[in-house]
């Protein structure tokens, strides 16, 4: 019996080690794939939607931003994708604070880096200059996204104590970085509601 128990332990340990190696191998493969996508000329790719679905499935958010921004001229769908994921993170019912996973924290950091870059007139994730004619509408849409009440607050699935749900997740995930973003936003003349644009 003791010999069987030892064999079972070895088998269990071996299986666990193999599973860990597989996860690491998959993670490295996904990182390499994302790096490759970031260096593709996405304007020459025919079936971008298929690549978008792969990016969403494997959570390759840097590549997702790149494909939407450069290939589709869409700056905000990737933000919506990340915020949708954050809305599934658990809440502490006693004090309405978020109980985020490490993945959610990483997503929050990514989001703040992205919008800080945009406020500086830089693209994300590739460090390129954004078209000057796009900047005012880009910044005002960011203002609307985070500083206008969200319709989703009326949904029973949302149980946070503020109608500013998108803002709530950023503050909860990365308060220090959010305050840096806010300071930069306040100093930016173009960071205004889209309704004020001519």
PDB file of C-alpha atoms in Angstrom:
ATOM      1  CA  UNK A   1       0.000   0.000   0.000  1.00  0.00           C
ATOM      2  CA  UNK A   2       2.791   2.413   0.879  1.00  0.00           C
ATOM      3  CA  UNK A   3       4.472   1.624  -2.439  1.00  0.00           C
ATOM      4  CA  UNK A   4       1.219   2.323  -4.311  1.00  0.00           C
ATOM      5  CA  UNK A   5       0.783   5.606  -2.472  1.00  0.00           C
ATOM      6  CA  UNK A   6       4.319   6.675  -3.406  1.00  0.00           C
ATOM      7  CA  UNK A   7       3.677   5.771  -7.040  1.00  0.00           C
ATOM      8  CA  UNK A   8       0.426   7.764  -7.013  1.00  0.00           C
ATOM      9  CA  UNK A   9       2.209  10.780  -5.557  1.00  0.00           C
ATOM     10  CA  UNK A  10       4.922  10.559  -8.208  1.00  0.00           C
ATOM     11  CA  UNK A  11       2.298  10.253 -10.928  1.00  0.00           C
ATOM     12  CA  UNK A  12       0.347  13.175  -9.568  1.00  0.00           C
ATOM     13  CA  UNK A  13       3.502  15.299  -9.311  1.00  0.00           C
ATOM     14  CA  UNK A  14       4.551  14.346 -12.820  1.00  0.00           C
ATOM     15  CA  UNK A  15       1.105  15.167 -14.178  1.00  0.00           C
ATOM     16  CA  UNK A  16       1.087  18.527 -12.398  1.00  0.00           C
ATOM     17  CA  UNK A  17       4.537  19.356 -13.723  1.00  0.00           C
ATOM     18  CA  UNK A  18       3.506  18.427 -17.243  1.00  0.00           C
ATOM     19  CA  UNK A  19       0.387  20.569 -16.995  1.00  0.00           C
ATOM     20  CA  UNK A  20       2.461  23.542 -15.815  1.00  0.00           C
ATOM     21  CA  UNK A  21       4.900  23.101 -18.689  1.00  0.00           C
ATOM     22  CA  UNK A  22       2.033  22.985 -21.169  1.00  0.00           C
ATOM     23  CA  UNK A  23       0.572  26.211 -19.788  1.00  0.00           C
ATOM     24  CA  UNK A  24       3.949  27.953 -20.002  1.00  0.00           C
ATOM     25  CA  UNK A  25       4.468  26.646 -23.516  1.00  0.00           C
ATOM     26  CA  UNK A  26       1.028  27.883 -24.599  1.00  0.00           C
ATOM     27  CA  UNK A  27       1.622  31.259 -22.967  1.00  0.00           C
ATOM     28  CA  UNK A  28       4.951  31.668 -24.782  1.00  0.00           C
ATOM     29  CA  UNK A  29       3.352  30.656 -28.070  1.00  0.00           C
ATOM     30  CA  UNK A  30       0.588  33.255 -27.623  1.00  0.00           C
ATOM     31  CA  UNK A  31       3.177  35.953 -26.827  1.00  0.00           C
ATOM     32  CA  UNK A  32       5.150  35.101 -29.963  1.00  0.00           C
ATOM     33  CA  UNK A  33       1.976  35.140 -32.057  1.00  0.00           C
ATOM     34  CA  UNK A  34       0.979  38.532 -30.635  1.00  0.00           C
ATOM     35  CA  UNK A  35       4.444  39.929 -31.354  1.00  0.00           C
ATOM     36  CA  UNK A  36       4.163  38.711 -34.946  1.00  0.00           C
ATOM     37  CA  UNK A  37       0.736  40.338 -35.351  1.00  0.00           C
ATOM     38  CA  UNK A  38       2.100  43.648 -34.084  1.00  0.00           C
ATOM     39  CA  UNK A  39       4.623  43.686 -36.915  1.00  0.00           C
ATOM     40  CA  UNK A  40       2.246  42.721 -39.713  1.00  0.00           C
ATOM     41  CA  UNK A  41       1.004  45.250 -42.230  1.00  0.00           C
ATOM     42  CA  UNK A  42      -2.637  44.811 -41.204  1.00  0.00           C
ATOM     43  CA  UNK A  43      -3.854  46.915 -44.133  1.00  0.00           C
ATOM     44  CA  UNK A  44      -2.799  44.081 -46.438  1.00  0.00           C
ATOM     45  CA  UNK A  45      -4.717  41.362 -44.550  1.00  0.00           C
ATOM     46  CA  UNK A  46      -8.014  40.257 -46.082  1.00  0.00           C
ATOM     47  CA  UNK A  47      -9.784  38.504 -43.215  1.00  0.00           C
ATOM     48  CA  UNK A  48      -9.154  40.871 -40.311  1.00  0.00           C
ATOM     49  CA  UNK A  49     -12.313  39.790 -38.513  1.00  0.00           C
ATOM     50  CA  UNK A  50     -10.972  36.251 -38.106  1.00  0.00           C
ATOM     51  CA  UNK A  51      -7.764  37.593 -36.570  1.00  0.00           C
ATOM     52  CA  UNK A  52      -9.819  39.850 -34.288  1.00  0.00           C
ATOM     53  CA  UNK A  53     -11.701  36.800 -32.971  1.00  0.00           C
ATOM     54  CA  UNK A  54      -8.414  34.962 -32.328  1.00  0.00           C
ATOM     55  CA  UNK A  55      -7.079  38.001 -30.431  1.00  0.00           C
ATOM     56  CA  UNK A  56     -10.219  38.111 -28.272  1.00  0.00           C
ATOM     57  CA  UNK A  57     -10.159  34.363 -27.593  1.00  0.00           C
ATOM     58  CA  UNK A  58      -6.522  34.354 -26.464  1.00  0.00           C
ATOM     59  CA  UNK A  59      -6.666  37.832 -24.910  1.00  0.00           C
ATOM     60  CA  UNK A  60      -3.960  39.315 -27.107  1.00  0.00           C
ATOM     61  CA  UNK A  61      -5.005  42.867 -26.315  1.00  0.00           C
ATOM     62  CA  UNK A  62      -1.965  44.653 -27.736  1.00  0.00           C
ATOM     63  CA  UNK A  63      -2.570  43.015 -31.111  1.00  0.00           C
ATOM     64  CA  UNK A  64      -6.288  43.761 -30.787  1.00  0.00           C
ATOM     65  CA  UNK A  65      -5.601  47.490 -30.342  1.00  0.00           C
ATOM     66  CA  UNK A  66      -3.205  47.455 -33.281  1.00  0.00           C
ATOM     67  CA  UNK A  67      -5.613  45.701 -35.658  1.00  0.00           C
ATOM     68  CA  UNK A  68      -8.614  47.843 -34.738  1.00  0.00           C
ATOM     69  CA  UNK A  69      -6.696  51.140 -34.720  1.00  0.00           C
ATOM     70  CA  UNK A  70      -4.610  50.659 -37.856  1.00  0.00           C
ATOM     71  CA  UNK A  71      -6.581  48.095 -39.836  1.00  0.00           C
ATOM     72  CA  UNK A  72     -10.135  49.170 -39.075  1.00  0.00           C
ATOM     73  CA  UNK A  73      -9.724  52.805 -37.994  1.00  0.00           C
ATOM     74  CA  UNK A  74     -11.614  51.947 -34.796  1.00  0.00           C
ATOM     75  CA  UNK A  75     -10.069  53.194 -31.558  1.00  0.00           C
ATOM     76  CA  UNK A  76     -12.778  52.301 -29.072  1.00  0.00           C
ATOM     77  CA  UNK A  77     -13.952  48.724 -29.629  1.00  0.00           C
ATOM     78  CA  UNK A  78     -10.825  47.317 -27.909  1.00  0.00           C
ATOM     79  CA  UNK A  79     -11.575  49.524 -24.900  1.00  0.00           C
ATOM     80  CA  UNK A  80     -15.150  48.178 -24.829  1.00  0.00           C
ATOM     81  CA  UNK A  81     -13.802  44.609 -24.993  1.00  0.00           C
ATOM     82  CA  UNK A  82     -11.531  45.160 -21.988  1.00  0.00           C
ATOM     83  CA  UNK A  83     -14.172  46.995 -19.948  1.00  0.00           C
ATOM     84  CA  UNK A  84     -16.641  44.158 -20.640  1.00  0.00           C
ATOM     85  CA  UNK A  85     -14.119  41.722 -19.160  1.00  0.00           C
ATOM     86  CA  UNK A  86     -13.602  43.927 -16.110  1.00  0.00           C
ATOM     87  CA  UNK A  87     -17.349  43.963 -15.458  1.00  0.00           C
ATOM     88  CA  UNK A  88     -17.188  40.235 -14.730  1.00  0.00           C
ATOM     89  CA  UNK A  89     -14.733  40.698 -11.872  1.00  0.00           C
ATOM     90  CA  UNK A  90     -16.205  40.011  -8.401  1.00  0.00           C
ATOM     91  CA  UNK A  91     -17.245  42.793  -6.046  1.00  0.00           C
ATOM     92  CA  UNK A  92     -16.991  42.945  -2.273  1.00  0.00           C
ATOM     93  CA  UNK A  93     -20.650  43.456  -1.329  1.00  0.00           C
ATOM     94  CA  UNK A  94     -19.735  45.070   1.999  1.00  0.00           C
ATOM     95  CA  UNK A  95     -17.806  48.049   0.660  1.00  0.00           C
ATOM     96  CA  UNK A  96     -18.479  47.829  -3.110  1.00  0.00           C
ATOM     97  CA  UNK A  97     -14.798  47.447  -3.898  1.00  0.00           C
ATOM     98  CA  UNK A  98     -13.530  45.370  -6.769  1.00  0.00           C
ATOM     99  CA  UNK A  99     -11.768  42.064  -6.083  1.00  0.00           C
ATOM    100  CA  UNK A 100      -9.738  41.910  -9.282  1.00  0.00           C
ATOM    101  CA  UNK A 101      -7.685  39.042 -10.630  1.00  0.00           C
ATOM    102  CA  UNK A 102      -4.119  39.741 -11.752  1.00  0.00           C
ATOM    103  CA  UNK A 103      -5.354  39.549 -15.329  1.00  0.00           C
ATOM    104  CA  UNK A 104      -7.887  42.318 -14.629  1.00  0.00           C
ATOM    105  CA  UNK A 105      -5.210  44.500 -13.030  1.00  0.00           C
ATOM    106  CA  UNK A 106      -3.002  44.006 -16.092  1.00  0.00           C
ATOM    107  CA  UNK A 107      -5.928  44.975 -18.343  1.00  0.00           C
ATOM    108  CA  UNK A 108      -6.544  48.117 -16.286  1.00  0.00           C
ATOM    109  CA  UNK A 109      -2.875  49.117 -16.633  1.00  0.00           C
ATOM    110  CA  UNK A 110      -3.037  48.502 -20.372  1.00  0.00           C
ATOM    111  CA  UNK A 111      -6.109  50.689 -20.664  1.00  0.00           C
ATOM    112  CA  UNK A 112      -4.540  53.560 -18.736  1.00  0.00           C
ATOM    113  CA  UNK A 113      -1.348  53.387 -20.796  1.00  0.00           C
ATOM    114  CA  UNK A 114      -3.472  53.499 -23.945  1.00  0.00           C
ATOM    115  CA  UNK A 115      -5.540  56.550 -23.019  1.00  0.00           C
ATOM    116  CA  UNK A 116      -2.509  58.385 -21.600  1.00  0.00           C
ATOM    117  CA  UNK A 117      -0.717  57.823 -24.900  1.00  0.00           C
ATOM    118  CA  UNK A 118      -3.699  59.178 -26.816  1.00  0.00           C
ATOM    119  CA  UNK A 119      -3.780  62.309 -24.674  1.00  0.00           C
ATOM    120  CA  UNK A 120      -0.124  62.789 -25.599  1.00  0.00           C
ATOM    121  CA  UNK A 121      -0.953  62.434 -29.288  1.00  0.00           C
ATOM    122  CA  UNK A 122       0.699  59.029 -29.594  1.00  0.00           C
ATOM    123  CA  UNK A 123      -0.720  55.790 -30.965  1.00  0.00           C
ATOM    124  CA  UNK A 124      -0.995  52.576 -28.947  1.00  0.00           C
ATOM    125  CA  UNK A 125       0.597  50.069 -28.854  1.00  0.00           C
ATOM    126  CA  UNK A 126       2.933  51.226 -31.645  1.00  0.00           C
ATOM    127  CA  UNK A 127       4.539  54.509 -30.666  1.00  0.00           C
ATOM    128  CA  UNK A 128       3.492  56.542 -33.708  1.00  0.00           C
ATOM    129  CA  UNK A 129       2.101  60.053 -33.987  1.00  0.00           C
ATOM    130  CA  UNK A 130      -1.690  60.094 -34.240  1.00  0.00           C
ATOM    131  CA  UNK A 131      -3.233  62.076 -37.123  1.00  0.00           C
ATOM    132  CA  UNK A 132      -3.788  65.602 -35.796  1.00  0.00           C
ATOM    133  CA  UNK A 133      -7.269  65.765 -37.325  1.00  0.00           C
ATOM    134  CA  UNK A 134      -8.317  62.699 -35.289  1.00  0.00           C
ATOM    135  CA  UNK A 135      -7.134  63.945 -31.911  1.00  0.00           C
ATOM    136  CA  UNK A 136     -10.022  66.267 -30.906  1.00  0.00           C
ATOM    137  CA  UNK A 137     -12.748  63.666 -31.559  1.00  0.00           C
ATOM    138  CA  UNK A 138     -10.605  60.918 -30.021  1.00  0.00           C
ATOM    139  CA  UNK A 139     -10.130  62.871 -26.802  1.00  0.00           C
ATOM    140  CA  UNK A 140     -13.737  64.021 -26.577  1.00  0.00           C
ATOM    141  CA  UNK A 141     -14.983  60.443 -27.086  1.00  0.00           C
ATOM    142  CA  UNK A 142     -12.701  59.368 -24.240  1.00  0.00           C
ATOM    143  CA  UNK A 143     -14.276  62.088 -22.103  1.00  0.00           C
ATOM    144  CA  UNK A 144     -17.775  60.781 -22.925  1.00  0.00           C
ATOM    145  CA  UNK A 145     -16.760  57.196 -22.248  1.00  0.00           C
ATOM    146  CA  UNK A 146     -15.446  57.784 -18.751  1.00  0.00           C
ATOM    147  CA  UNK A 147     -17.130  60.948 -17.493  1.00  0.00           C
ATOM    148  CA  UNK A 148     -20.717  60.453 -18.639  1.00  0.00           C
ATOM    149  CA  UNK A 149     -23.081  58.109 -16.747  1.00  0.00           C
ATOM    150  CA  UNK A 150     -23.386  54.656 -18.275  1.00  0.00           C
ATOM    151  CA  UNK A 151     -26.779  53.240 -19.257  1.00  0.00           C
ATOM    152  CA  UNK A 152     -25.661  49.896 -17.848  1.00  0.00           C
ATOM    153  CA  UNK A 153     -25.981  51.251 -14.324  1.00  0.00           C
ATOM    154  CA  UNK A 154     -29.719  50.610 -14.623  1.00  0.00           C
ATOM    155  CA  UNK A 155     -29.129  46.904 -15.247  1.00  0.00           C
ATOM    156  CA  UNK A 156     -29.720  44.571 -12.298  1.00  0.00           C
ATOM    157  CA  UNK A 157     -26.423  42.849 -13.066  1.00  0.00           C
ATOM    158  CA  UNK A 158     -24.517  46.009 -12.167  1.00  0.00           C
ATOM    159  CA  UNK A 159     -24.277  46.442  -8.403  1.00  0.00           C
ATOM    160  CA  UNK A 160     -21.827  49.298  -7.977  1.00  0.00           C
ATOM    161  CA  UNK A 161     -22.726  52.536  -6.184  1.00  0.00           C
ATOM    162  CA  UNK A 162     -22.182  54.947  -9.081  1.00  0.00           C
ATOM    163  CA  UNK A 163     -23.584  55.528 -12.574  1.00  0.00           C
ATOM    164  CA  UNK A 164     -20.010  56.135 -13.813  1.00  0.00           C
ATOM    165  CA  UNK A 165     -19.293  52.446 -14.256  1.00  0.00           C
ATOM    166  CA  UNK A 166     -16.400  52.747 -16.712  1.00  0.00           C
ATOM    167  CA  UNK A 167     -14.658  55.231 -14.442  1.00  0.00           C
ATOM    168  CA  UNK A 168     -15.277  53.001 -11.426  1.00  0.00           C
ATOM    169  CA  UNK A 169     -13.246  50.123 -12.866  1.00  0.00           C
ATOM    170  CA  UNK A 170     -10.254  52.279 -13.720  1.00  0.00           C
ATOM    171  CA  UNK A 171     -10.173  53.901 -10.278  1.00  0.00           C
ATOM    172  CA  UNK A 172     -10.498  50.539  -8.535  1.00  0.00           C
ATOM    173  CA  UNK A 173      -7.837  48.776 -10.565  1.00  0.00           C
ATOM    174  CA  UNK A 174      -5.072  51.377 -10.711  1.00  0.00           C
ATOM    175  CA  UNK A 175      -5.835  54.399  -8.549  1.00  0.00           C
ATOM    176  CA  UNK A 176      -2.349  55.940  -8.720  1.00  0.00           C
ATOM    177  CA  UNK A 177      -2.062  55.635 -12.509  1.00  0.00           C
ATOM    178  CA  UNK A 178      -5.629  56.842 -12.922  1.00  0.00           C
ATOM    179  CA  UNK A 179      -4.852  60.021 -10.993  1.00  0.00           C
ATOM    180  CA  UNK A 180      -1.877  60.637 -13.292  1.00  0.00           C
ATOM    181  CA  UNK A 181      -4.185  60.253 -16.284  1.00  0.00           C
ATOM    182  CA  UNK A 182      -6.734  62.586 -14.708  1.00  0.00           C
ATOM    183  CA  UNK A 183      -4.111  65.276 -14.105  1.00  0.00           C
ATOM    184  CA  UNK A 184      -3.002  65.068 -17.728  1.00  0.00           C
ATOM    185  CA  UNK A 185      -6.625  65.151 -18.917  1.00  0.00           C
ATOM    186  CA  UNK A 186      -7.497  68.254 -16.885  1.00  0.00           C
ATOM    187  CA  UNK A 187      -4.608  70.148 -18.504  1.00  0.00           C
ATOM    188  CA  UNK A 188      -5.653  69.143 -22.031  1.00  0.00           C
ATOM    189  CA  UNK A 189      -7.823  71.695 -23.872  1.00  0.00           C
ATOM    190  CA  UNK A 190      -9.235  69.028 -26.202  1.00  0.00           C
ATOM    191  CA  UNK A 191     -10.405  66.773 -23.376  1.00  0.00           C
ATOM    192  CA  UNK A 192     -14.009  67.971 -23.444  1.00  0.00           C
ATOM    193  CA  UNK A 193     -17.455  66.416 -24.088  1.00  0.00           C
ATOM    194  CA  UNK A 194     -18.094  65.587 -27.760  1.00  0.00           C
ATOM    195  CA  UNK A 195     -21.238  67.763 -27.619  1.00  0.00           C
ATOM    196  CA  UNK A 196     -19.009  70.847 -27.397  1.00  0.00           C
ATOM    197  CA  UNK A 197     -17.252  70.093 -30.683  1.00  0.00           C
ATOM    198  CA  UNK A 198     -18.348  72.094 -33.714  1.00  0.00           C
TER     199      UNK A 198
END
